[in-house]
Amino acid sequence: MKKIIYTLSLFFVMGLLFTGCSKNSADEKGIFYSMEDAFSDAKKKNQNVLVIVTSNGDDELSASFVDNVINDANFKSDVSSKYTVLHMDFSEATFKKTVVNPEDDKKTQDKAEKFANLMQKNAKYASKLYVQTTPAAFLLTKENYFISELDLSQKVESLQDFIKMIDEQSETIAKVNQMVEAAKKGNSSEKIAAIDELYEYTQMMYRSFLSDLVFEVINLDKNNESGLLSKYLLTSADITSSEYFLQGNVDAAVKGYLDICQNEYLLPEHKQQAYYLAAYIMLMTGSNDYDECLKLIDESIAVAPETDSARSIKNMRDYLTNSIMTAE
């Protein structure tokens, strides 16, 4: 099993160097290598998506999984026919395909640039899935909502063993898809209630996949008739700020939290978190504007001074103040 965080970072940085596009159809096993193509296919076929992440050749479990499962002659008939399969490989061999050599002809260089762009997108998607080690496998709906992760921490001996693991998720797959369908029907209040059920069912780390539904709640419930608007405002700021942060736009990431603080329906405890997170992003990215950071921290404490979070934030403020004084 291979730790993959560093490899993903390399792909992400390399991908930023290229702007070419890539259009890939499924291979002979019915496997897609482009996230966009995979989810487009899933919607056409009304299928769930199986995402497989490997570092083939770099770690034993990945190599074994590719040999025993993906390369099985029945993979297409037993898996790809029932699920849209997206395979993302982050091995050294794959990384080498993104390298452009000056001596290569233009066709070869263009191919490498397009592949680098594809890998950059895949790396970002794998990061969103919090892929820590390879191999890894995840199930998502055709709308790109998270269903579950399969446990590949132990060697998978055969295709049938892998199919059994997928089948064990059948109840969860059905439940999530039912909730997704419910979120598309009814009046505003019914949709909001259904979205909230799906939101609460989804693990916190994967709620960013529900971004379109989060913003739909905000649009459907501008006057907070559901009493849920504050929660979704904070979640929307988490999503927006994270996207800007990944793009390297720190100012916009900070602004994403500060903007929601102007909304009258944002609860004090959520406003406290928003101010704190804005300050945290500034400090984490090396800002020297300590006056602004301290101002945001003070505002965070002031809006809800009696919470447990406020006490922790006060301790952080004291630490920051002492650090500033020591530095001076």
Coordinates of C-alpha atoms in Angstrom, one line a residue:
M1 CA 0.0 0.0 0.0
K2 CA 1.4 3.3 -1.1
K3 CA 1.0 6.7 0.6
I4 CA -0.2 8.9 -2.3
I5 CA -0.4 12.5 -0.9
Y6 CA 3.0 13.6 -2.3
T7 CA 2.4 12.0 -5.7
L8 CA -0.9 13.8 -6.0
S9 CA 0.8 17.1 -5.2
L10 CA 3.3 16.5 -8.0
F11 CA 0.6 15.8 -10.5
F12 CA -1.3 18.9 -9.4
V13 CA 1.7 21.1 -9.8
M14 CA 2.7 19.6 -13.2
G15 CA -0.9 19.9 -14.4
L16 CA -0.9 23.6 -13.7
L17 CA 1.8 24.0 -16.3
F18 CA -0.5 22.8 -19.1
T19 CA -3.8 23.9 -20.4
G20 CA -4.5 21.4 -23.1
C21 CA -7.8 19.4 -23.0
S22 CA -8.3 15.6 -23.2
K23 CA -11.2 13.6 -24.5
N24 CA -11.0 10.0 -23.7
S25 CA -13.6 7.3 -24.3
A26 CA -13.8 4.0 -22.5
D27 CA -11.1 1.4 -23.3
E28 CA -11.7 -2.3 -24.2
K29 CA -12.5 -3.1 -20.6
G30 CA -15.1 -0.4 -20.4
I31 CA -12.9 1.8 -18.2
F32 CA -12.8 5.6 -18.4
Y33 CA -9.7 7.6 -17.5
S34 CA -11.3 11.1 -17.6
M35 CA -13.6 12.1 -14.8
E36 CA -15.7 14.3 -17.1
D37 CA -16.3 11.5 -19.6
A38 CA -17.0 9.0 -16.8
F39 CA -19.8 11.0 -15.3
S40 CA -21.2 12.0 -18.7
D41 CA -21.4 8.2 -19.5
A42 CA -23.0 7.5 -16.0
K43 CA -25.8 10.0 -16.6
K44 CA -26.5 8.6 -20.1
K45 CA -26.7 5.0 -18.8
N46 CA -28.2 5.9 -15.4
Q47 CA -25.4 4.1 -13.6
N48 CA -23.5 4.7 -10.4
V49 CA -19.8 5.4 -10.8
L50 CA -17.0 3.2 -9.4
V51 CA -13.8 5.2 -9.0
I52 CA -10.6 3.1 -8.7
V53 CA -7.3 4.7 -7.7
T54 CA -4.0 2.9 -8.0
S55 CA -0.2 3.4 -8.2
N56 CA 0.4 0.4 -10.4
G57 CA 4.0 -0.8 -10.3
D58 CA 4.9 1.4 -7.3
D59 CA 3.2 -0.7 -4.6
E60 CA 2.4 -4.3 -4.3
L61 CA -1.3 -4.1 -3.5
S62 CA -2.0 -1.8 -6.5
A63 CA -0.1 -4.2 -8.8
S64 CA -2.0 -7.1 -7.4
F65 CA -5.3 -5.3 -7.7
V66 CA -4.7 -4.5 -11.3
D67 CA -3.6 -8.0 -12.1
N68 CA -6.3 -9.9 -10.2
V69 CA -9.2 -7.6 -10.7
I70 CA -8.9 -5.0 -13.5
N71 CA -7.1 -7.4 -15.9
D72 CA -9.5 -10.2 -15.3
A73 CA -11.2 -11.2 -18.7
N74 CA -14.6 -10.8 -17.1
F75 CA -14.1 -7.3 -15.7
K76 CA -16.1 -5.7 -18.4
S77 CA -19.1 -8.1 -18.3
D78 CA -19.2 -8.3 -14.5
V79 CA -18.3 -4.7 -13.5
S80 CA -18.1 -2.2 -16.3
S81 CA -21.5 -3.2 -17.6
K82 CA -23.1 -2.4 -14.3
Y83 CA -21.1 0.6 -13.1
T84 CA -19.3 3.4 -15.0
V85 CA -15.7 2.8 -14.0
L86 CA -13.2 5.6 -13.6
H87 CA -9.6 4.5 -13.2
M88 CA -7.0 7.0 -12.0
D89 CA -3.4 5.8 -11.7
F90 CA -0.7 7.9 -10.0
S91 CA 2.3 5.7 -10.6
E92 CA 5.7 6.9 -11.6
A93 CA 5.1 5.4 -15.0
T94 CA 2.0 7.4 -15.4
F95 CA 3.8 10.6 -14.3
K96 CA 6.4 10.1 -16.9
K97 CA 3.7 10.4 -19.6
T98 CA 3.2 14.0 -18.6
V99 CA 6.8 15.0 -19.2
V100 CA 7.5 17.1 -22.3
N101 CA 11.0 16.7 -23.7
P102 CA 12.4 19.5 -25.9
E103 CA 13.6 17.0 -28.5
D104 CA 10.1 15.5 -28.9
D105 CA 8.1 16.3 -32.0
K106 CA 5.0 18.5 -31.7
K107 CA 2.6 15.6 -31.8
T108 CA 4.3 13.9 -28.9
Q109 CA 4.5 17.2 -26.9
D110 CA 0.9 17.9 -27.5
K111 CA 0.0 14.4 -26.3
A112 CA 2.0 14.8 -23.1
E113 CA 0.5 18.2 -22.4
K114 CA -3.1 16.9 -22.9
F115 CA -2.3 14.0 -20.6
A116 CA -0.8 16.3 -18.0
N117 CA -4.0 18.3 -18.0
L118 CA -6.0 15.1 -17.5
M119 CA -3.8 14.0 -14.6
Q120 CA -4.1 17.4 -13.0
K121 CA -7.9 17.1 -13.0
N122 CA -7.7 13.5 -11.7
A123 CA -5.3 14.6 -8.9
K124 CA -7.6 17.3 -7.8
Y125 CA -10.5 14.9 -7.8
A126 CA -8.6 12.2 -5.9
S127 CA -7.7 14.9 -3.3
K128 CA -11.4 15.7 -2.9
L129 CA -11.9 12.0 -2.2
Y130 CA -9.2 12.2 0.5
V131 CA -7.2 9.4 -1.1
Q132 CA -4.5 8.6 1.4
T133 CA -3.2 5.3 0.1
T134 CA -3.5 3.0 -3.0
P135 CA -5.2 1.0 -4.1
A136 CA -8.5 2.7 -3.2
A137 CA -12.1 2.5 -4.6
F138 CA -15.2 4.6 -4.1
L139 CA -18.8 4.5 -5.2
L140 CA -20.6 7.7 -6.3
T141 CA -23.9 8.4 -7.8
K142 CA -24.2 9.6 -11.4
E143 CA -24.7 13.1 -10.1
N144 CA -21.2 12.8 -8.4
Y145 CA -22.5 12.5 -4.9
F146 CA -20.5 10.3 -2.5
I147 CA -21.9 6.9 -1.6
S148 CA -19.2 4.9 0.1
E149 CA -15.6 3.8 0.1
L150 CA -14.5 0.2 -0.4
D151 CA -11.9 -1.3 1.9
L152 CA -8.9 -2.3 -0.2
S153 CA -6.4 -2.2 2.7
Q154 CA -6.0 -6.0 2.3
K155 CA -5.1 -7.8 -0.9
V156 CA -8.0 -8.5 -3.1
E157 CA -7.4 -12.0 -4.4
S158 CA -9.9 -12.1 -7.3
L159 CA -12.5 -10.2 -9.4
Q160 CA -15.2 -12.2 -7.5
D161 CA -13.9 -11.0 -4.2
F162 CA -14.1 -7.4 -5.4
I163 CA -17.6 -7.9 -6.8
K164 CA -18.6 -9.3 -3.4
M165 CA -17.3 -6.1 -1.7
I166 CA -19.4 -4.0 -4.1
D167 CA -22.5 -6.1 -3.5
E168 CA -22.1 -5.6 0.2
Q169 CA -22.8 -1.9 -0.4
S170 CA -26.1 -2.6 -2.2
E171 CA -28.3 -1.2 0.7
T172 CA -26.2 1.9 1.0
I173 CA -26.2 2.4 -2.8
A174 CA -30.0 2.1 -2.9
K175 CA -30.5 4.4 0.1
V176 CA -28.3 7.2 -1.2
N177 CA -29.9 7.1 -4.7
Q178 CA -33.4 7.2 -3.1
M179 CA -32.4 10.3 -1.1
V180 CA -31.0 11.9 -4.3
E181 CA -34.2 11.3 -6.2
A182 CA -36.2 12.6 -3.3
A183 CA -34.2 15.8 -3.4
K184 CA -35.4 16.5 -7.0
K185 CA -39.1 16.3 -6.2
G186 CA -41.8 18.2 -4.4
N187 CA -42.1 21.8 -3.4
S188 CA -39.3 23.9 -1.9
S189 CA -39.8 22.8 1.6
E190 CA -39.9 19.1 0.6
K191 CA -36.8 19.5 -1.5
I192 CA -34.9 21.2 1.3
A193 CA -35.9 18.5 3.8
A194 CA -34.7 15.8 1.4
I195 CA -31.5 17.6 0.7
D196 CA -30.9 18.0 4.4
E197 CA -31.5 14.3 5.0
L198 CA -28.9 13.5 2.3
Y199 CA -26.5 16.1 3.7
E200 CA -26.7 14.7 7.2
Y201 CA -26.3 11.1 5.9
T202 CA -23.1 12.0 4.0
Q203 CA -19.9 11.9 5.9
M204 CA -18.6 15.4 6.7
M205 CA -15.4 15.1 4.7
Y206 CA -17.4 14.2 1.6
R207 CA -20.1 16.9 1.8
S208 CA -18.3 19.1 -0.7
F209 CA -19.7 16.7 -3.4
L210 CA -23.1 18.1 -2.5
S211 CA -22.1 21.7 -3.4
D212 CA -24.9 22.2 -6.0
L213 CA -27.5 21.0 -3.5
V214 CA -26.0 23.3 -0.8
F215 CA -26.4 26.3 -3.0
E216 CA -29.9 25.1 -4.0
V217 CA -31.0 25.2 -0.4
I218 CA -29.7 28.8 -0.1
N219 CA -31.6 29.8 -3.3
L220 CA -34.8 28.1 -2.2
D221 CA -34.8 29.4 1.4
K222 CA -33.6 33.0 1.3
N223 CA -35.8 33.9 4.3
N224 CA -34.8 30.9 6.4
E225 CA -38.3 29.4 6.6
S226 CA -36.7 26.0 7.2
G227 CA -34.4 27.2 10.0
L228 CA -31.5 25.5 8.1
L229 CA -30.1 28.5 6.2
S230 CA -27.3 29.3 8.6
K231 CA -25.9 25.8 8.4
Y232 CA -25.9 25.9 4.6
L233 CA -24.4 29.4 4.4
L234 CA -21.4 28.2 6.4
T235 CA -21.1 25.1 4.3
S236 CA -21.2 27.2 1.1
A237 CA -18.4 29.3 2.5
D238 CA -16.4 26.1 3.2
I239 CA -16.9 25.0 -0.4
T240 CA -16.2 28.4 -2.0
S241 CA -13.1 29.1 0.1
S242 CA -11.7 25.7 -0.4
E243 CA -11.9 26.1 -4.2
Y244 CA -10.3 29.5 -4.1
F245 CA -7.6 28.2 -1.7
L246 CA -6.7 25.3 -4.1
Q247 CA -6.4 27.9 -6.9
G248 CA -4.0 29.9 -4.8
N249 CA -6.4 32.8 -4.3
V250 CA -6.0 33.5 -0.6
D251 CA -7.8 36.8 -0.6
A252 CA -10.9 35.3 -2.2
A253 CA -10.8 32.3 0.2
V254 CA -10.8 34.7 3.1
K255 CA -13.6 36.8 1.5
G256 CA -15.7 33.7 1.1
Y257 CA -16.1 33.4 4.9
L258 CA -16.4 37.2 5.5
D259 CA -19.2 37.6 2.9
I260 CA -21.6 35.2 4.7
C261 CA -21.1 37.2 8.0
Q262 CA -23.3 39.9 6.4
N263 CA -26.3 37.6 6.2
E264 CA -28.9 38.3 8.9
Y265 CA -29.7 34.6 9.2
L266 CA -26.2 33.4 10.0
L267 CA -26.3 32.1 13.6
P268 CA -23.7 33.5 16.1
E269 CA -21.9 30.2 16.4
H270 CA -21.6 29.9 12.7
K271 CA -20.5 33.5 12.3
Q272 CA -17.9 32.8 15.0
Q273 CA -16.5 29.9 12.9
A274 CA -16.6 32.1 9.7
Y275 CA -14.5 34.9 11.3
Y276 CA -12.1 32.4 12.9
L277 CA -11.6 30.5 9.6
A278 CA -11.0 33.7 7.7
A279 CA -8.2 34.6 10.2
Y280 CA -6.9 31.0 10.2
I281 CA -6.5 31.0 6.4
M282 CA -4.6 34.3 6.6
L283 CA -2.2 33.0 9.3
M284 CA -1.8 29.6 7.6
T285 CA -0.7 31.2 4.4
G286 CA 1.9 33.4 6.1
S287 CA 0.1 36.7 6.3
N288 CA 2.0 39.5 8.2
D289 CA -1.2 41.5 8.6
Y290 CA -1.4 40.6 12.3
D291 CA -3.7 43.6 13.1
E292 CA -6.3 42.3 10.6
C293 CA -5.9 38.7 11.9
L294 CA -6.4 39.8 15.5
K295 CA -9.4 41.9 14.5
L296 CA -11.1 38.9 12.9
I297 CA -10.3 36.8 15.9
D298 CA -11.7 39.4 18.3
E299 CA -14.9 39.6 16.2
S300 CA -15.1 35.8 16.3
I301 CA -15.0 35.8 20.1
A302 CA -17.4 38.7 20.4
V303 CA -20.3 37.2 18.5
A304 CA -20.5 34.2 20.8
P305 CA -18.3 34.7 23.8
E306 CA -19.7 31.9 25.9
T307 CA -19.2 29.0 23.6
D308 CA -16.6 26.3 24.0
S309 CA -15.1 27.4 20.7
A310 CA -14.7 30.9 22.0
R311 CA -12.5 29.7 24.9
S312 CA -10.3 27.8 22.4
I313 CA -10.1 30.8 20.1
K314 CA -9.1 33.0 23.1
N315 CA -6.2 30.7 23.8
M316 CA -5.2 30.9 20.2
R317 CA -5.3 34.7 20.4
D318 CA -3.1 34.7 23.4
Y319 CA -0.6 32.4 21.7
L320 CA -0.6 34.6 18.6
T321 CA -0.1 37.8 20.6
N322 CA 2.8 36.3 22.5
S323 CA 4.3 35.1 19.2
I324 CA 4.1 38.6 17.7
M325 CA 5.6 40.2 20.8
T326 CA 8.5 37.6 20.8
A327 CA 9.1 38.2 17.1
E328 CA 9.3 42.0 17.7

